Amino acid sequence: MKPSTSIQDYLKQIYELTENGSPASTNDLARELNIKPASVTGMIQKLASEKPALIEYQKHQGVTLTSAGKKAALEVIRHHRLLETWLVQTLGYSWDEVHEEAERLEHVISEDFERRIAAALDHPTRDPHGELIPTADLKMPLDDSTPLSALRKNQTGKILCIKGADADLLRHLDELGLTPNTMIEVTDYSPFDHNLTIKVGKKNHVLGLSITSKIFVEEK
Amino acid sequence: MKPSTSIQDYLKQIYELTENGSPASTNDLARELNIKPASVTGMIQKLASEKPALIEYQKHQGVTLTSAGKKAALEVIRHHRLLETWLVQTLGYSWDEVHEEAERLEHVISEDFERRIAAALDHPTRDPHGELIPTADLKMPLDDSTPLSALRKNQTGKILCIKGADADLLRHLDELGLTPNTMIEVTDYSPFDHNLTIKVGKKNHVLGLSITSKIFVEEK
DNA sequence: TGTAAAATTTAGTCTTGCCTAAATTATTTT
DNA sequence: AAAATAATTTAGGCAAGACTAAATTTTACA
């Protein structure tokens, strides 16, 4: 049976917190979901005792997704990213506005709806932020991007993805023209503070690590 | 604050059951909402004691909407009908498929989303079934349609709306070409059983009262 | 290594919205 | 008008999913 909206939110969040390979802690989950840690423990115990189990869990050790849990998480993430793409393309949302709307819609659309928007968008592989969209058979495509912070003077690339930016930063990057699919060139690098000077269009911008580590590019 | 999904469903249903002018009974609500009558009583008491009250209620007398309740109901109905229109126009749903999808989406879309689809559709006044769409300021437009069953031999009209048909009947009417905006002519009337012979395109169909009373036309 | 701080879990409570069973009120039939 | 039936309400319960306060475990640091 289809997991509740709450459970879908937990699974999605666990997926994201465990992408680095390490288990997700009760506290991290609580922070990300805006829920008290005690409540998270309760839900964790429930998810671990579902059959089939959706997460792997041992007291005080954090949680990881089982394959059933990962599948359910990817389903929600696919919904979310297809919806964002579609809202931007068909209703003129800007890429920094769509998140909240998709956050609510992702839980209620049918598989039929999912198929229809995927087809209407011609089966996109990345959403407006550049995040990879899980495939229809619920696999996450391989990510071939590099953080902009890893580039050095004279290297060029195409922006693929902006990760982990809040609404303010998204708007700021939009104003600078730093959006997915834009070509950029590193015109200077400061080894001291890791600042990069980036040429985008005809303008140069000096960006610190807190920004360049959130921009992912395909090196050319 | 925004009413819960459950409350929105109650209000929408009460709106529809009271369109005839008489209050909605506990039993009718229970039947339409697939909920037990005892549960309906509980919710009714809650809705009547909200401030401001959303319904008018006296024990054993049925319920009607207050103006606050009607406003909330029209908001949901506007969402539903705009969504149906939009799903049909942009995602190729057929008019007999959209109901369920809209039923879930109507509760989660933002006012911004509502404005965007209304604008994208050029502010339609009727949904794919022909039902009137409440205006942006939450008034229900006047209905200028007549039941097809009231027409007699040689009268002609344009189909405006199909009301209260289940999925089977919707598909059947679709096959006969009896969809909103179609021109029809009454070529015969049987006073005995109230059957009407209707010419639609080049074909004639004999329709009983159970069908003609669900088709609403603009008489020409 | 022992202790303080941080993280986690347990225990008990609350709200929402549904349920069943039983009691009450209204309506219909004889 | 009384009896039978139908509609409605009351009472008591349950599951989901959140909360607070208190107990426990783990980790970190002196």
Coordinates of C-alpha atoms (C1' of nucleotides) in Angstrom, one line a residue:
Chain A
M1 CA 0.0 0.0 0.0
K2 CA 1.0 3.6 -0.7
P3 CA 2.9 5.1 2.3
S4 CA 1.3 8.1 4.0
T5 CA 2.5 11.6 3.3
S6 CA 4.4 11.6 6.5
I7 CA 6.2 8.4 5.7
Q8 CA 7.0 9.6 2.2
D9 CA 8.6 12.7 3.8
Y10 CA 10.8 10.7 6.1
L11 CA 11.9 8.3 3.4
K12 CA 12.8 11.2 1.0
Q13 CA 14.8 12.9 3.8
I14 CA 16.6 9.7 4.8
Y15 CA 17.5 9.2 1.1
E16 CA 19.1 12.7 1.0
L17 CA 20.9 12.4 4.3
T18 CA 22.4 9.0 3.4
E19 CA 23.6 10.0 -0.1
N20 CA 27.0 10.5 1.4
G21 CA 27.1 6.9 2.5
S22 CA 26.7 7.3 6.2
P23 CA 23.5 6.6 8.1
A24 CA 21.1 9.4 9.0
S25 CA 20.9 10.4 12.7
T26 CA 17.7 11.0 14.6
N27 CA 18.7 14.6 15.2
D28 CA 19.5 15.3 11.6
L29 CA 16.1 13.9 10.5
A30 CA 14.4 15.9 13.2
R31 CA 16.1 19.1 12.1
E32 CA 15.4 18.6 8.4
L33 CA 11.7 17.6 8.9
N34 CA 11.0 20.2 11.6
I35 CA 9.9 17.5 14.0
K36 CA 11.1 16.8 17.5
P37 CA 13.7 14.1 17.9
A38 CA 11.4 12.0 20.2
S39 CA 8.8 11.9 17.4
V40 CA 11.4 10.8 14.9
T41 CA 12.4 7.9 17.1
G42 CA 8.8 6.8 17.1
M43 CA 8.4 6.9 13.3
I44 CA 11.8 5.2 12.8
Q45 CA 10.7 2.3 14.9
K46 CA 7.6 2.0 12.9
L47 CA 9.3 2.1 9.5
A48 CA 11.8 -0.5 10.6
S49 CA 9.0 -2.9 11.6
E50 CA 6.9 -2.5 8.5
K51 CA 6.9 -5.6 6.3
P52 CA 8.8 -5.3 4.2
A53 CA 11.0 -3.1 6.4
L54 CA 11.6 0.3 4.8
I55 CA 14.6 1.2 6.8
E56 CA 17.5 -0.6 8.6
Y57 CA 17.8 0.5 12.2
Q58 CA 19.6 -0.3 15.4
K59 CA 19.2 1.8 18.5
H60 CA 21.6 4.8 18.6
Q61 CA 23.1 3.8 15.3
G62 CA 21.1 5.9 12.8
V63 CA 19.1 4.6 9.8
T64 CA 19.6 3.6 6.2
L65 CA 17.1 2.7 3.6
T66 CA 16.4 -0.9 2.6
S67 CA 15.8 -1.5 -1.1
A68 CA 12.0 -1.3 -0.5
G69 CA 12.6 2.0 1.3
K70 CA 14.9 3.4 -1.4
K71 CA 12.4 2.5 -4.1
A72 CA 9.6 4.4 -2.2
A73 CA 12.0 7.3 -1.7
L74 CA 12.9 7.5 -5.4
E75 CA 9.3 7.4 -6.3
V76 CA 8.6 10.5 -4.3
I77 CA 11.8 12.2 -5.5
R78 CA 10.8 11.4 -9.1
H79 CA 7.4 13.0 -8.5
H80 CA 9.0 16.1 -7.0
R81 CA 11.5 16.7 -9.7
L82 CA 9.1 16.0 -12.6
L83 CA 6.6 18.4 -11.0
E84 CA 9.2 21.1 -10.5
T85 CA 10.2 20.8 -14.2
W86 CA 6.6 20.8 -15.3
L87 CA 5.5 23.8 -13.2
V88 CA 8.4 25.8 -14.6
Q89 CA 7.8 24.8 -18.2
T90 CA 4.0 25.0 -18.4
L91 CA 3.0 27.6 -15.8
G92 CA 5.9 30.0 -15.8
Y93 CA 7.1 29.4 -12.3
S94 CA 10.6 30.6 -11.8
W95 CA 13.1 27.9 -10.7
D96 CA 13.4 29.4 -7.2
E97 CA 9.6 29.4 -6.6
V98 CA 8.6 25.8 -7.4
H99 CA 9.9 23.9 -4.4
E100 CA 7.0 24.4 -2.0
E101 CA 4.3 23.7 -4.6
A102 CA 6.0 20.5 -5.6
E103 CA 6.5 19.5 -2.0
R104 CA 2.7 19.3 -1.6
L105 CA 1.8 17.9 -5.0
E106 CA 4.4 15.1 -4.9
H107 CA 2.3 13.1 -2.4
V108 CA -1.0 13.1 -4.2
I109 CA -0.4 12.7 -8.0
S110 CA -1.2 9.3 -9.6
E111 CA 1.2 7.1 -11.5
D112 CA -0.9 8.0 -14.5
F113 CA -0.2 11.7 -13.9
E114 CA 3.5 11.0 -13.5
R115 CA 3.6 9.2 -16.8
R116 CA 1.7 12.0 -18.6
I117 CA 4.0 14.8 -17.4
A118 CA 7.1 12.7 -18.0
A119 CA 5.9 12.2 -21.6
A120 CA 4.8 15.8 -22.1
L121 CA 8.3 17.0 -21.0
D122 CA 9.9 14.3 -23.2
H123 CA 11.4 12.4 -20.3
P124 CA 13.8 14.9 -18.8
T125 CA 16.8 13.8 -16.9
R126 CA 17.3 16.9 -14.7
D127 CA 14.9 19.2 -13.0
P128 CA 15.1 23.1 -13.1
H129 CA 17.8 23.1 -10.4
G130 CA 19.7 20.6 -12.4
E131 CA 19.0 17.7 -9.9
L132 CA 18.9 14.3 -11.6
I133 CA 15.4 12.8 -12.0
P134 CA 15.1 9.1 -11.0
T135 CA 14.1 7.0 -14.0
A136 CA 10.6 5.5 -14.5
D137 CA 12.0 2.2 -13.2
L138 CA 13.2 4.0 -10.1
K139 CA 16.9 4.1 -10.5
M140 CA 19.0 7.2 -9.8
P141 CA 21.1 8.0 -12.9
L142 CA 24.9 8.3 -12.4
D143 CA 26.0 11.9 -11.7
D144 CA 28.8 13.1 -13.9
S145 CA 29.1 16.6 -12.4
T146 CA 32.0 18.2 -10.6
P147 CA 31.8 21.0 -8.0
L148 CA 32.7 24.3 -9.5
S149 CA 35.1 24.8 -6.5
A150 CA 37.3 22.0 -8.1
L151 CA 37.9 24.0 -11.2
R152 CA 41.1 26.2 -11.7
K153 CA 42.2 29.1 -13.9
N154 CA 41.3 28.7 -17.6
Q155 CA 39.1 25.7 -17.1
T156 CA 35.6 26.0 -18.6
G157 CA 32.4 24.1 -18.1
K158 CA 28.6 24.1 -18.3
I159 CA 26.6 24.5 -15.1
L160 CA 24.6 21.4 -14.5
C161 CA 23.2 21.8 -11.1
I162 CA 22.7 24.1 -8.1
K163 CA 22.6 22.0 -4.8
G164 CA 21.5 22.9 -1.3
A165 CA 20.9 26.6 -2.0
D166 CA 18.1 28.4 0.0
A167 CA 15.6 30.7 -1.7
D168 CA 17.8 33.8 -1.2
L169 CA 20.8 32.2 -2.8
L170 CA 18.8 30.9 -5.7
R171 CA 17.5 34.4 -6.5
H172 CA 21.0 35.8 -6.2
L173 CA 22.5 33.2 -8.5
D174 CA 19.6 33.8 -11.0
E175 CA 20.5 37.5 -11.0
L176 CA 24.2 36.7 -11.8
G177 CA 23.1 34.4 -14.6
L178 CA 24.4 31.4 -12.8
T179 CA 21.7 28.9 -13.8
P180 CA 21.8 25.4 -15.2
N181 CA 23.0 25.1 -18.8
T182 CA 25.0 28.3 -18.6
M183 CA 28.6 28.1 -19.9
I184 CA 31.2 29.5 -17.5
E185 CA 35.0 30.0 -17.5
V186 CA 37.3 30.3 -14.5
T187 CA 39.4 33.5 -15.1
D188 CA 41.2 33.5 -11.8
Y189 CA 41.8 31.4 -8.7
S190 CA 43.0 32.6 -5.3
P191 CA 44.8 29.7 -3.5
F192 CA 44.7 31.7 -0.3
D193 CA 40.9 31.9 0.2
H194 CA 39.7 29.6 -2.5
N195 CA 37.9 32.4 -4.3
L196 CA 37.2 31.8 -7.9
T197 CA 36.7 34.5 -10.6
I198 CA 34.1 33.2 -13.0
K199 CA 33.2 34.7 -16.4
V200 CA 29.6 34.2 -17.3
G201 CA 28.5 35.9 -20.4
K202 CA 30.6 39.1 -20.5
K203 CA 30.8 39.6 -16.8
N204 CA 33.2 38.4 -14.2
H205 CA 32.1 37.5 -10.6
V206 CA 34.3 36.6 -7.7
L207 CA 32.7 33.7 -5.7
G208 CA 33.7 32.2 -2.4
L209 CA 33.7 28.5 -1.5
S210 CA 30.3 28.7 0.2
I211 CA 28.9 29.3 -3.3
T212 CA 31.2 27.5 -5.6
S213 CA 30.8 24.3 -3.6
K214 CA 27.0 24.4 -4.4
I215 CA 27.4 24.8 -8.1
F216 CA 28.1 21.6 -10.1
V217 CA 29.4 21.7 -13.6
E218 CA 30.3 19.4 -16.5
E219 CA 33.9 20.2 -17.2
K220 CA 34.7 20.9 -20.9
Chain B
M1 CA -6.5 29.0 8.7
K2 CA -7.0 26.7 5.8
P3 CA -9.5 23.9 6.6
S4 CA -8.2 20.3 6.6
T5 CA -8.8 18.0 3.6
S6 CA -11.6 16.3 5.5
I7 CA -13.3 19.6 6.3
Q8 CA -13.0 20.7 2.7
D9 CA -14.7 17.5 1.6
Y10 CA -17.5 18.0 4.0
L11 CA -18.1 21.6 2.9
K12 CA -18.0 20.8 -0.8
Q13 CA -20.5 18.0 -0.3
I14 CA -22.8 20.2 1.8
Y15 CA -22.7 22.8 -0.9
E16 CA -23.8 20.3 -3.5
L17 CA -26.5 18.8 -1.3
T18 CA -28.0 22.1 -0.4
E19 CA -28.0 23.5 -4.0
N20 CA -31.7 22.6 -4.1
G21 CA -32.4 24.9 -1.2
S22 CA -33.1 22.3 1.5
P23 CA -30.6 21.4 4.3
A24 CA -28.3 18.4 3.9
S25 CA -29.1 15.5 6.2
T26 CA -26.6 13.5 8.2
N27 CA -27.5 10.4 6.2
D28 CA -27.0 12.0 2.8
L29 CA -23.7 13.3 3.8
A30 CA -22.6 10.0 5.2
R31 CA -23.6 8.3 1.9
E32 CA -21.9 10.8 -0.3
L33 CA -18.7 10.9 1.7
N34 CA -18.5 7.2 2.4
I35 CA -18.4 7.8 6.1
K36 CA -20.6 6.4 8.8
P37 CA -23.5 8.7 10.0
A38 CA -22.2 8.7 13.5
S39 CA -18.9 10.2 12.3
V40 CA -20.7 12.8 10.3
T41 CA -22.6 14.0 13.4
G42 CA -19.2 14.5 15.1
M43 CA -17.8 16.6 12.3
I44 CA -21.0 18.6 12.0
Q45 CA -20.8 19.6 15.6
K46 CA -17.2 20.6 15.1
L47 CA -17.9 22.7 12.0
A48 CA -20.8 24.5 13.7
S49 CA -18.7 25.4 16.6
E50 CA -15.7 26.8 14.7
K51 CA -15.4 30.5 14.9
P52 CA -16.6 31.8 12.6
A53 CA -19.1 28.9 12.2
L54 CA -18.8 27.2 8.8
I55 CA -22.3 25.6 9.0
E56 CA -25.7 26.3 10.5
Y57 CA -26.9 23.3 12.5
Q58 CA -29.7 22.3 14.9
K59 CA -30.0 18.7 16.1
H60 CA -32.0 16.5 13.8
Q61 CA -32.6 19.4 11.4
G62 CA -29.8 19.0 8.9
V63 CA -27.1 21.5 8.0
T64 CA -26.7 24.5 5.7
L65 CA -23.5 26.6 5.0
T66 CA -22.9 29.9 6.6
S67 CA -21.4 32.5 4.3
A68 CA -17.9 31.6 5.7
G69 CA -18.6 27.9 4.9
K70 CA -19.9 28.7 1.4
K71 CA -16.8 30.7 0.7
A72 CA -14.6 27.8 1.7
A73 CA -16.7 25.4 -0.3
L74 CA -16.6 27.6 -3.4
E75 CA -12.8 27.8 -3.1
V76 CA -12.5 24.0 -3.2
I77 CA -15.0 23.7 -6.0
R78 CA -13.1 26.4 -8.0
H79 CA -9.9 24.4 -7.5
H80 CA -11.6 21.2 -8.6
R81 CA -13.1 22.6 -11.7
L82 CA -10.1 24.6 -12.8
L83 CA -8.0 21.5 -12.3
E84 CA -10.3 19.3 -14.3
T85 CA -10.2 21.8 -17.1
W86 CA -6.5 22.1 -17.0
L87 CA -5.8 18.4 -16.9
V88 CA -7.9 17.8 -19.9
Q89 CA -6.4 20.7 -21.9
T90 CA -2.8 20.3 -21.1
L91 CA -2.3 16.6 -20.3
G92 CA -4.8 15.0 -22.6
Y93 CA -7.0 13.4 -19.9
S94 CA -10.4 12.6 -21.3
W95 CA -13.3 14.3 -19.6
D96 CA -14.5 11.1 -17.9
E97 CA -11.0 10.4 -16.4
V98 CA -10.2 13.6 -14.6
H99 CA -12.4 13.5 -11.6
E100 CA -10.3 11.4 -9.2
E101 CA -7.1 13.2 -9.9
A102 CA -8.7 16.6 -9.3
E103 CA -10.3 15.2 -6.2
R104 CA -6.8 14.8 -4.6
L105 CA -5.1 17.9 -6.1
E106 CA -7.8 20.3 -5.2
H107 CA -6.8 20.2 -1.5
V108 CA -3.1 21.0 -1.9
I109 CA -2.7 23.6 -4.7
S110 CA -1.7 27.1 -3.7
E111 CA -3.7 30.3 -4.5
D112 CA -0.8 31.1 -6.8
F113 CA -1.2 27.9 -8.6
E114 CA -4.9 28.6 -8.9
R115 CA -4.3 32.0 -10.5
R116 CA -1.7 30.6 -12.9
I117 CA -3.9 27.9 -14.3
A118 CA -6.9 30.2 -14.5
A119 CA -4.8 32.6 -16.5
A120 CA -3.3 29.9 -18.6
L121 CA -6.8 28.7 -19.5
D122 CA -8.0 32.2 -20.1
H123 CA -10.4 32.2 -17.2
P124 CA -12.9 29.6 -18.2
T125 CA -16.4 29.7 -17.0
R126 CA -17.2 26.0 -17.3
D127 CA -15.2 22.8 -16.7
P128 CA -15.0 19.8 -19.1
H129 CA -18.3 18.4 -17.8
G130 CA -19.9 21.9 -18.3
E131 CA -20.2 22.7 -14.6
L132 CA -19.9 26.3 -13.8
I133 CA -16.6 27.4 -12.3
P134 CA -16.9 29.8 -9.3
T135 CA -15.2 33.1 -10.0
A136 CA -12.0 34.3 -8.5
D137 CA -13.9 36.3 -5.9
L138 CA -15.8 33.1 -5.0
K139 CA -19.2 33.7 -6.4
M140 CA -21.1 31.0 -8.4
P141 CA -22.2 32.4 -11.8
L142 CA -25.9 32.2 -12.6
D143 CA -26.9 29.1 -14.5
D144 CA -28.8 29.7 -17.7
S145 CA -29.2 26.1 -18.7
T146 CA -32.3 24.0 -19.0
P147 CA -32.6 20.2 -18.6
L148 CA -32.8 18.5 -22.0
S149 CA -35.8 16.6 -20.7
A150 CA -37.7 19.9 -20.8
L151 CA -37.3 20.3 -24.6
R152 CA -39.9 19.1 -27.1
K153 CA -40.1 18.2 -30.8
N154 CA -38.3 20.5 -33.1
Q155 CA -36.6 22.4 -30.4
T156 CA -32.8 22.8 -30.7
G157 CA -30.0 23.6 -28.3
K158 CA -26.4 23.4 -27.4
I159 CA -25.3 21.0 -24.7
L160 CA -23.8 23.0 -21.8
C161 CA -23.4 20.5 -19.0
I162 CA -23.6 16.8 -18.0
K163 CA -24.6 16.6 -14.3
G164 CA -24.5 13.7 -11.9
A165 CA -23.4 11.0 -14.3
D166 CA -21.2 8.2 -13.2
A167 CA -18.1 7.0 -15.1
D168 CA -20.0 4.5 -17.2
L169 CA -22.6 7.0 -18.3
L170 CA -19.9 9.6 -19.1
R171 CA -18.2 7.1 -21.4
H172 CA -21.5 6.1 -23.0
L173 CA -22.5 9.8 -23.7
D174 CA -19.0 10.4 -25.1
E175 CA -19.6 7.5 -27.6
L176 CA -22.9 9.0 -28.6
G177 CA -21.2 12.4 -29.2
L178 CA -23.3 13.9 -26.4
T179 CA -20.6 16.2 -24.9
P180 CA -20.6 19.8 -23.9
N181 CA -20.7 22.3 -26.8
T182 CA -22.4 19.9 -29.1
M183 CA -25.5 21.1 -31.0
I184 CA -28.6 18.9 -30.8
E185 CA -32.2 18.8 -32.1
V186 CA -35.2 17.1 -30.6
T187 CA -36.8 15.1 -33.5
D188 CA -39.4 13.3 -31.6
Y189 CA -41.1 13.2 -28.2
S190 CA -43.1 10.4 -26.6
P191 CA -45.5 11.9 -24.0
F192 CA -46.2 8.4 -22.7
D193 CA -42.7 7.5 -21.4
H194 CA -41.0 10.9 -21.8
N195 CA -38.5 9.4 -24.2
L196 CA -36.8 12.0 -26.5
T197 CA -35.4 11.3 -29.9
I198 CA -32.3 13.5 -30.3
K199 CA -30.4 14.3 -33.4
V200 CA -26.7 14.8 -32.9
G201 CA -24.6 15.2 -36.0
K202 CA -26.3 12.9 -38.5
K203 CA -27.5 10.3 -36.0
N204 CA -30.7 10.0 -33.9
H205 CA -30.7 8.5 -30.4
V206 CA -33.7 7.7 -28.3
L207 CA -33.0 8.7 -24.7
G208 CA -35.0 8.1 -21.5
L209 CA -35.6 10.5 -18.7
S210 CA -32.8 9.1 -16.6
I211 CA -30.4 10.4 -19.2
T212 CA -32.2 13.5 -20.5
S213 CA -32.6 14.9 -17.0
K214 CA -28.8 14.8 -16.6
I215 CA -28.0 16.8 -19.8
F216 CA -28.4 20.5 -19.6
V217 CA -28.7 22.7 -22.7
E218 CA -28.9 26.3 -23.8
E219 CA -32.1 26.5 -25.8
K220 CA -31.8 28.1 -29.2
Chain C
dT1 C1' 39.3 7.6 33.0
dG2 C1' 35.6 10.0 34.9
dT3 C1' 32.4 13.4 34.1
dA4 C1' 29.7 16.7 31.4
dA5 C1' 27.3 17.4 27.3
dA6 C1' 24.9 15.8 23.5
dA7 C1' 22.0 12.5 21.3
dT8 C1' 18.6 9.2 21.7
dT9 C1' 14.9 6.7 23.5
dT10 C1' 10.9 5.8 26.7
dA11 C1' 6.6 7.1 28.8
dG12 C1' 2.7 9.4 28.7
dT13 C1' -0.5 12.9 26.4
dC14 C1' -3.0 15.3 22.7
dT15 C1' -5.7 16.1 18.3
dT16 C1' -7.8 14.6 14.2
dG17 C1' -11.0 11.9 12.2
dC18 C1' -12.7 7.7 11.8
dC19 C1' -15.3 3.4 13.9
dT20 C1' -19.1 0.3 16.5
dA21 C1' -22.8 -0.3 19.6
dA22 C1' -26.4 1.6 22.1
dA23 C1' -29.6 5.2 23.1
dT24 C1' -32.7 8.7 21.6
dT25 C1' -35.7 11.3 18.5
dA26 C1' -38.5 11.6 14.3
dT27 C1' -41.4 9.7 11.0
dT28 C1' -44.4 6.4 9.0
dT29 C1' -47.7 2.9 9.2
dT30 C1' -51.5 0.5 10.9
Chain D
dA1 C1' -52.6 7.2 18.6
dA2 C1' -49.6 3.4 19.3
dA3 C1' -46.2 0.7 17.3
dA4 C1' -42.7 0.0 14.0
dT5 C1' -39.1 1.8 11.4
dA6 C1' -35.7 5.2 10.1
dA7 C1' -32.7 8.8 11.2
dT8 C1' -29.7 10.9 14.3
dT9 C1' -27.0 11.4 18.3
dT10 C1' -24.2 9.8 22.3
dA11 C1' -20.6 7.1 24.3
dG12 C1' -16.5 4.8 24.1
dG13 C1' -12.5 3.3 21.3
dC14 C1' -8.7 3.2 18.0
dA15 C1' -4.8 4.6 14.8
dA16 C1' -1.7 8.1 13.1
dG17 C1' 1.5 11.2 14.1
dA18 C1' 2.8 14.9 16.6
dC19 C1' 4.4 16.8 21.5
dT20 C1' 6.8 17.3 26.5
dA21 C1' 9.4 15.6 30.2
dA22 C1' 12.2 12.4 32.0
dA23 C1' 15.4 8.5 31.6
dT24 C1' 19.2 6.4 29.3
dT25 C1' 23.1 5.8 26.3
dT26 C1' 26.9 7.6 23.7
dT27 C1' 30.5 10.8 22.9
dA28 C1' 33.7 14.2 24.0
dC29 C1' 36.9 16.4 26.9
dA30 C1' 39.5 17.6 30.9

